[in-house]
Coordinates of C-alpha atoms in Angstrom, one line a residue:
X1 CA 125.0 158.9 128.3
X2 CA 127.8 160.9 126.8
X3 CA 130.5 162.0 129.2
X4 CA 131.4 165.8 128.9
X5 CA 135.0 166.3 129.0
X6 CA 136.2 168.9 131.5
X7 CA 136.9 172.4 130.3
X8 CA 140.4 173.6 130.3
X9 CA 143.6 172.1 129.1
X10 CA 144.8 171.9 132.7
X11 CA 141.8 169.9 133.8
X12 CA 141.6 167.9 130.5
X13 CA 145.3 166.9 130.6
X14 CA 145.2 164.0 133.0
X15 CA 142.3 162.6 130.9
X16 CA 143.7 162.9 127.4
X17 CA 144.9 159.3 127.5
X18 CA 141.7 157.7 128.8
X19 CA 139.5 155.7 126.4
X20 CA 135.6 155.9 126.7
X21 CA 135.6 152.2 127.6
X22 CA 138.2 152.2 130.1
X23 CA 137.3 150.8 133.6
X24 CA 137.2 153.1 136.7
X25 CA 140.6 151.6 138.0
X26 CA 142.2 152.0 134.6
X27 CA 141.0 155.5 134.4
X28 CA 142.4 156.3 137.8
X29 CA 145.8 154.9 137.0
X30 CA 146.2 156.7 133.5
X31 CA 145.3 159.9 135.3
X32 CA 147.8 159.4 138.2
X33 CA 150.5 158.5 135.8
X34 CA 149.9 161.2 133.7
X35 CA 149.9 163.8 136.4
X36 CA 153.0 162.3 138.1
X37 CA 155.1 162.2 134.9
X38 CA 154.1 165.8 133.9
X39 CA 154.7 167.2 137.3
X40 CA 158.5 165.5 137.4
X41 CA 158.8 166.9 133.7
X42 CA 158.1 170.4 134.6
X43 CA 160.2 170.1 138.0
X44 CA 162.9 168.9 135.7
X45 CA 162.9 172.1 133.5
X46 CA 163.2 174.1 136.7
X47 CA 166.0 171.9 138.0
X48 CA 167.9 171.8 134.6
X49 CA 167.6 175.7 134.3
X50 CA 168.7 176.2 138.1
X51 CA 171.8 173.9 137.4
X52 CA 172.8 176.0 134.2
X53 CA 172.3 179.3 136.0
X54 CA 174.6 178.1 138.8
X55 CA 177.3 177.1 136.3
X56 CA 176.6 173.3 135.6
X57 CA 175.4 173.4 132.1
X58 CA 176.2 169.6 131.6
X59 CA 174.1 168.6 134.6
X60 CA 171.3 171.1 133.5
X61 CA 171.0 169.6 130.1
X62 CA 170.2 166.3 131.5
X63 CA 166.8 167.0 133.2
X64 CA 165.9 169.4 130.3
X65 CA 166.5 166.5 127.9
X66 CA 164.5 164.4 130.2
X67 CA 161.6 166.7 130.1
X68 CA 161.5 166.8 126.2
X69 CA 161.7 162.9 126.1
X70 CA 159.1 162.8 128.9
X71 CA 156.5 165.0 127.2
X72 CA 156.9 163.4 123.8
X73 CA 156.3 160.0 125.6
X74 CA 152.9 161.6 127.3
X75 CA 151.9 163.0 123.7
X76 CA 152.5 159.6 122.1
X77 CA 150.3 158.1 125.0
X78 CA 147.7 160.6 124.2
X79 CA 147.8 159.6 120.6
X80 CA 147.9 155.9 120.8
X81 CA 146.6 155.3 124.4
X82 CA 149.2 152.5 124.6
X83 CA 149.3 152.5 128.5
X84 CA 151.9 149.8 129.0
X85 CA 154.5 151.5 126.9
X86 CA 153.8 154.8 128.4
X87 CA 154.4 153.3 131.8
X88 CA 157.6 151.6 130.8
X89 CA 159.0 154.7 129.2
X90 CA 158.3 156.9 132.1
X91 CA 159.6 154.4 134.5
X92 CA 163.0 154.0 132.7
X93 CA 163.2 157.8 132.4
X94 CA 162.8 158.4 136.0
X95 CA 165.1 155.7 137.0
X96 CA 168.0 156.9 134.9
X97 CA 167.6 160.6 135.2
X98 CA 168.8 160.6 138.9
X99 CA 171.8 158.4 138.2
X100 CA 172.7 160.4 135.1
X101 CA 172.5 163.6 137.1
X102 CA 174.3 162.3 140.1
X103 CA 177.1 161.1 137.9
X104 CA 177.4 164.3 136.2
X105 CA 177.7 166.2 139.7
X106 CA 180.6 164.2 140.7
X107 CA 178.7 161.2 142.5
X108 CA 177.3 160.9 146.0
X109 CA 179.0 163.8 147.5
X110 CA 177.1 166.4 145.4
X111 CA 174.2 164.4 144.1
X112 CA 173.0 161.6 146.4
X113 CA 169.7 163.3 147.3
X114 CA 168.5 163.1 143.4
X115 CA 168.4 159.5 144.3
X116 CA 164.9 160.0 145.7
X117 CA 163.3 160.4 142.2
X118 CA 164.4 156.8 141.3
X119 CA 162.4 155.4 143.9
X120 CA 159.4 156.3 141.5
X121 CA 160.1 153.7 139.2
X122 CA 159.4 150.7 141.6
X123 CA 156.7 152.7 143.3
X124 CA 155.1 153.3 139.8
X125 CA 155.4 149.7 139.0
X126 CA 153.9 148.6 142.1
X127 CA 150.8 151.1 141.6
X128 CA 150.5 150.5 137.8
X129 CA 151.6 146.8 137.3
X130 CA 152.1 144.4 140.2
X131 CA 154.4 143.3 142.8
X132 CA 156.6 141.3 140.4
X133 CA 157.2 144.2 138.1
X134 CA 158.0 146.4 141.1
X135 CA 160.7 143.9 142.5
X136 CA 162.5 144.0 138.9
X137 CA 162.6 147.7 138.9
X138 CA 163.7 147.8 142.7
X139 CA 166.6 145.3 141.5
X140 CA 167.4 147.7 138.6
X141 CA 167.7 150.6 141.1
X142 CA 169.9 148.7 143.4
X143 CA 172.0 147.5 140.5
X144 CA 172.7 151.1 139.5
X145 CA 173.3 152.0 143.0
X146 CA 176.1 149.5 143.1
X147 CA 177.4 150.5 140.1
X148 CA 177.4 154.4 141.1
X149 CA 179.2 153.3 144.5
X150 CA 182.0 151.3 142.4
X151 CA 182.8 154.5 140.2
X152 CA 182.1 157.1 142.7
X153 CA 185.6 158.3 143.0
X154 CA 185.9 158.4 139.2
X155 CA 182.8 160.7 139.1
X156 CA 184.2 162.9 142.0
X157 CA 187.5 163.3 140.1
X158 CA 185.9 164.8 137.0
X159 CA 183.4 167.1 138.7
X160 CA 183.5 170.5 140.0
X161 CA 182.7 170.5 143.7
X162 CA 179.4 172.1 144.7
X163 CA 179.3 174.9 147.1
X164 CA 178.0 173.8 150.6
X165 CA 175.1 176.3 150.6
X166 CA 173.9 175.3 147.1
X167 CA 174.3 171.7 147.8
X168 CA 172.0 172.1 151.0
X169 CA 169.4 174.0 149.1
X170 CA 169.4 171.3 146.3
X171 CA 169.1 168.7 149.1
X172 CA 166.2 170.5 150.6
X173 CA 164.5 171.3 147.4
X174 CA 164.8 167.6 146.1
X175 CA 163.8 166.1 149.3
X176 CA 160.9 168.3 149.7
X177 CA 159.5 168.0 146.1
X178 CA 160.2 164.2 146.0
X179 CA 158.3 163.4 149.3
X180 CA 155.4 165.5 148.0
X181 CA 155.1 163.5 144.9
X182 CA 155.7 160.3 146.6
X183 CA 153.1 161.1 149.1
X184 CA 150.7 161.8 146.2
X185 CA 151.3 158.6 144.4
X186 CA 150.8 156.7 147.8
X187 CA 147.6 158.5 148.4
X188 CA 146.2 157.3 145.0
X189 CA 147.8 153.8 145.4
X190 CA 146.1 153.4 148.8
X191 CA 142.9 154.7 147.2
X192 CA 143.1 152.2 144.5
X193 CA 143.6 149.3 146.8
X194 CA 140.5 150.6 149.0
X195 CA 138.3 150.8 145.9
X196 CA 139.5 147.3 144.8
X197 CA 138.8 146.0 148.2
X198 CA 135.3 147.4 148.2
X199 CA 134.4 146.1 144.8
X200 CA 135.7 142.7 146.1
X201 CA 133.6 142.7 148.9
X202 CA 130.5 143.6 147.0
X203 CA 131.2 141.1 144.6
X204 CA 131.4 138.3 147.3
X205 CA 128.2 139.6 148.9
X206 CA 126.5 139.7 145.3
X207 CA 127.7 136.1 144.8
X208 CA 126.6 135.0 148.3
X209 CA 123.0 136.5 147.6
X210 CA 123.0 134.6 144.3
X211 CA 124.0 131.2 146.0
X212 CA 121.1 131.8 148.6
X213 CA 118.4 133.3 146.5
X214 CA 116.0 131.3 144.5
X215 CA 116.3 133.2 141.0
X216 CA 112.8 132.7 140.0
X217 CA 110.9 134.1 143.0
X218 CA 113.7 136.1 144.6
X219 CA 113.1 134.4 147.8
X220 CA 115.5 132.3 149.8
X221 CA 116.4 129.0 148.1
X222 CA 116.8 125.5 149.7
X223 CA 120.4 126.0 150.7
X224 CA 119.5 129.2 152.6
X225 CA 116.3 127.5 154.2
X226 CA 118.7 124.7 155.6
X227 CA 121.2 126.9 157.3
X228 CA 118.5 129.1 158.5
X229 CA 116.5 126.5 159.8
X230 CA 119.6 124.8 161.5
X231 CA 120.1 128.3 163.3
X232 CA 116.6 128.7 164.5
X233 CA 116.5 125.3 165.9
X234 CA 119.7 125.8 167.7
X235 CA 118.5 129.0 169.1
X236 CA 115.2 127.2 170.3
X237 CA 117.2 124.5 171.6
X238 CA 119.4 127.0 173.7
X239 CA 116.8 129.7 174.6
X240 CA 113.4 128.0 174.5
X241 CA 111.3 130.2 172.5
X242 CA 108.5 129.1 170.3
X243 CA 109.3 128.2 166.6
X244 CA 106.5 127.6 164.3
X245 CA 106.8 126.3 160.7
X246 CA 104.3 126.7 157.8
X247 CA 104.5 124.5 154.6
X248 CA 102.4 125.8 151.7
X249 CA 101.9 124.6 148.2
X250 CA 99.8 126.2 145.5
X251 CA 96.6 124.1 144.6
X252 CA 96.3 123.0 141.0
X253 CA 99.7 124.4 139.9
X254 CA 100.3 121.7 137.1
X255 CA 96.7 122.8 135.6
X256 CA 98.1 126.5 135.5
X257 CA 101.0 125.3 133.4
X258 CA 99.0 123.1 131.4
X259 CA 96.2 125.6 130.6
X260 CA 98.2 129.0 130.4
X261 CA 101.9 127.9 129.9
X262 CA 104.9 127.9 131.9
X263 CA 105.3 131.6 131.6
X264 CA 102.0 132.2 133.2
X265 CA 103.0 129.5 135.8
X266 CA 106.3 131.5 136.6
X267 CA 104.1 134.6 137.1
X268 CA 101.9 132.9 139.6
X269 CA 105.1 131.5 141.5
X270 CA 106.4 135.1 141.6
X271 CA 103.2 136.5 142.7
X272 CA 102.7 133.9 145.5
X273 CA 106.1 134.2 146.8
X274 CA 105.7 138.2 147.0
X275 CA 102.6 137.7 148.7
X276 CA 104.2 135.3 151.4
X277 CA 107.0 138.0 151.8
X278 CA 104.6 140.8 152.4
X279 CA 102.6 138.9 154.9
X280 CA 105.4 138.2 157.3
X281 CA 107.4 140.4 159.9
X282 CA 111.2 141.3 159.5
X283 CA 112.1 138.4 161.8
X284 CA 110.2 135.8 159.8
X285 CA 111.6 133.8 156.9
X286 CA 110.3 132.4 153.7
X287 CA 111.9 130.1 151.2
X288 CA 111.1 128.1 148.2
X289 CA 111.2 124.5 149.4
X290 CA 110.9 123.1 145.8
X291 CA 108.5 123.3 142.7
X292 CA 105.5 125.2 144.0
X293 CA 106.1 124.6 147.6
X294 CA 107.3 127.4 150.1
X295 CA 108.3 127.1 153.8
X296 CA 107.7 129.7 156.4
X297 CA 109.8 130.1 159.6
X298 CA 108.4 131.7 162.3
X299 CA 110.6 132.5 165.3
X300 CA 109.0 133.6 168.7
X301 CA 105.5 132.4 167.3
X302 CA 103.2 130.1 169.0
X303 CA 101.4 127.6 167.1
X304 CA 98.0 129.5 167.6
X305 CA 99.5 132.5 166.0
X306 CA 101.1 130.6 163.1
X307 CA 97.6 129.1 162.4
X308 CA 95.9 132.4 162.3
X309 CA 98.6 133.7 160.1
X310 CA 98.3 130.7 157.7
X311 CA 94.4 131.5 157.5
X312 CA 95.0 135.2 156.7
X313 CA 97.4 134.2 153.9
X314 CA 95.1 131.7 152.6
X315 CA 92.2 134.2 152.4
X316 CA 94.3 137.0 150.8
X317 CA 95.8 134.6 148.3
X318 CA 92.5 134.2 146.5
X319 CA 92.4 138.0 146.1
X320 CA 95.5 138.2 143.9
X321 CA 95.0 139.3 140.6
X322 CA 96.4 138.2 137.1
X323 CA 95.9 139.3 133.6
X324 CA 93.6 136.2 133.0
X325 CA 90.6 137.3 134.7
X326 CA 89.4 133.6 135.2
X327 CA 92.8 132.6 136.8
X328 CA 92.2 132.3 140.6
X329 CA 94.8 131.0 142.9
X330 CA 94.4 128.9 146.1
X331 CA 96.9 127.3 148.4
X332 CA 97.1 124.8 151.0
X333 CA 98.8 125.0 154.4
X334 CA 100.3 122.7 156.9
X335 CA 101.3 124.4 160.2
X336 CA 103.4 122.7 163.0
X337 CA 105.7 123.9 165.8
X338 CA 109.2 122.8 166.5
X339 CA 110.0 120.7 169.7
X340 CA 113.3 121.1 171.6
X341 CA 115.8 118.6 170.2
X342 CA 113.9 117.9 166.9
X343 CA 115.9 117.8 163.7
X344 CA 115.1 119.9 160.6
X345 CA 114.0 116.7 158.8
X346 CA 111.5 116.0 161.6
X347 CA 109.8 119.3 161.8
X348 CA 109.7 119.4 158.0
X349 CA 108.3 116.0 157.4
X350 CA 105.5 116.9 160.1
X351 CA 104.6 120.1 158.3
X352 CA 104.6 118.3 154.9
X353 CA 102.1 115.7 156.4
X354 CA 99.9 118.6 157.9
X355 CA 99.9 120.2 154.2
X356 CA 98.9 116.9 152.7
X357 CA 96.0 116.4 155.2
X358 CA 94.8 119.8 153.7
X359 CA 95.3 118.7 150.3
X360 CA 93.3 115.5 150.9
X361 CA 90.4 117.3 152.5
X362 CA 89.7 119.5 149.4
X363 CA 92.7 122.0 149.2
X364 CA 92.6 125.6 150.0
X365 CA 92.7 124.7 153.7
X366 CA 95.0 124.9 156.9
X367 CA 95.8 121.8 158.7
X368 CA 97.8 121.7 161.9
X369 CA 99.7 118.8 163.2
X370 CA 101.7 118.7 166.4
X371 CA 102.5 115.0 166.8

């Protein structure tokens, strides 16, 4: 489906560097970087104009120059969609701008508050790249800070002192706007991390389901059966509720494969697995044991109820219809009940013996074995 771009330059601007095949995460990062850099560039125009108006033309030229270079970098990004270069150029600009501005104003006495903007460089690296890159940008920030401290007296001697009221106004303006943009970036950073964590959880859940599910029949596999049966046997040992087990096998399944082919054989397996699943309660459990064999675990179910369920499934199995009118499926069942303290191997072995009694007595039968 073709994505309809939003109307209006203001709404389209953050997405103009986004490519159609970008991931959701990359789209978010490109949009946030575009919004942040554009916001700072517009603020720099205001700052530069205000400095010039108040008699600081050289200091005012610095943010105005920054705006021109920043917009040029943004337009270059829109044209090339080279996001790595866009990030680097914007981080370098926002790191150098506050220092150049502070030096032109006479050092820390007049311009220390503009340093809040330099924090955007390591913050952006943390959000858009990684912790290692953020560390490098932070080291660059600290190096320039030390350099500023070493030459602070030199800068102060060549600059005109700023009136106290104007200095206070700049302090509040820089602090307010800086913290607002930092808060916006942190908001999207947290949002991005939460989104990544959610996707990771979903991926882990999906992988876990794949590990525990039979890919053909979409019921539990042998690995899942082993863990579930150990849990049910432990529960029976602790609390004492009955646990019945049914082992069932499709009759003459090899004939189905030989006569109709393996594709039809797969269809028969899927249909039987679906039928077993639909015949059980929410608390019951079905797994493919191997080949055409399936195991049903029935917690809180007596041997009599389990036998009755096996009989119902046996009867209704013959009613399953296939594209081949002459194809009729039957199944044999072995029913047993777990005794407290028994192992999984002991219970399944007895169910298997009961099921083979059904096979030996003509198939399409239910056999019960307790000893």
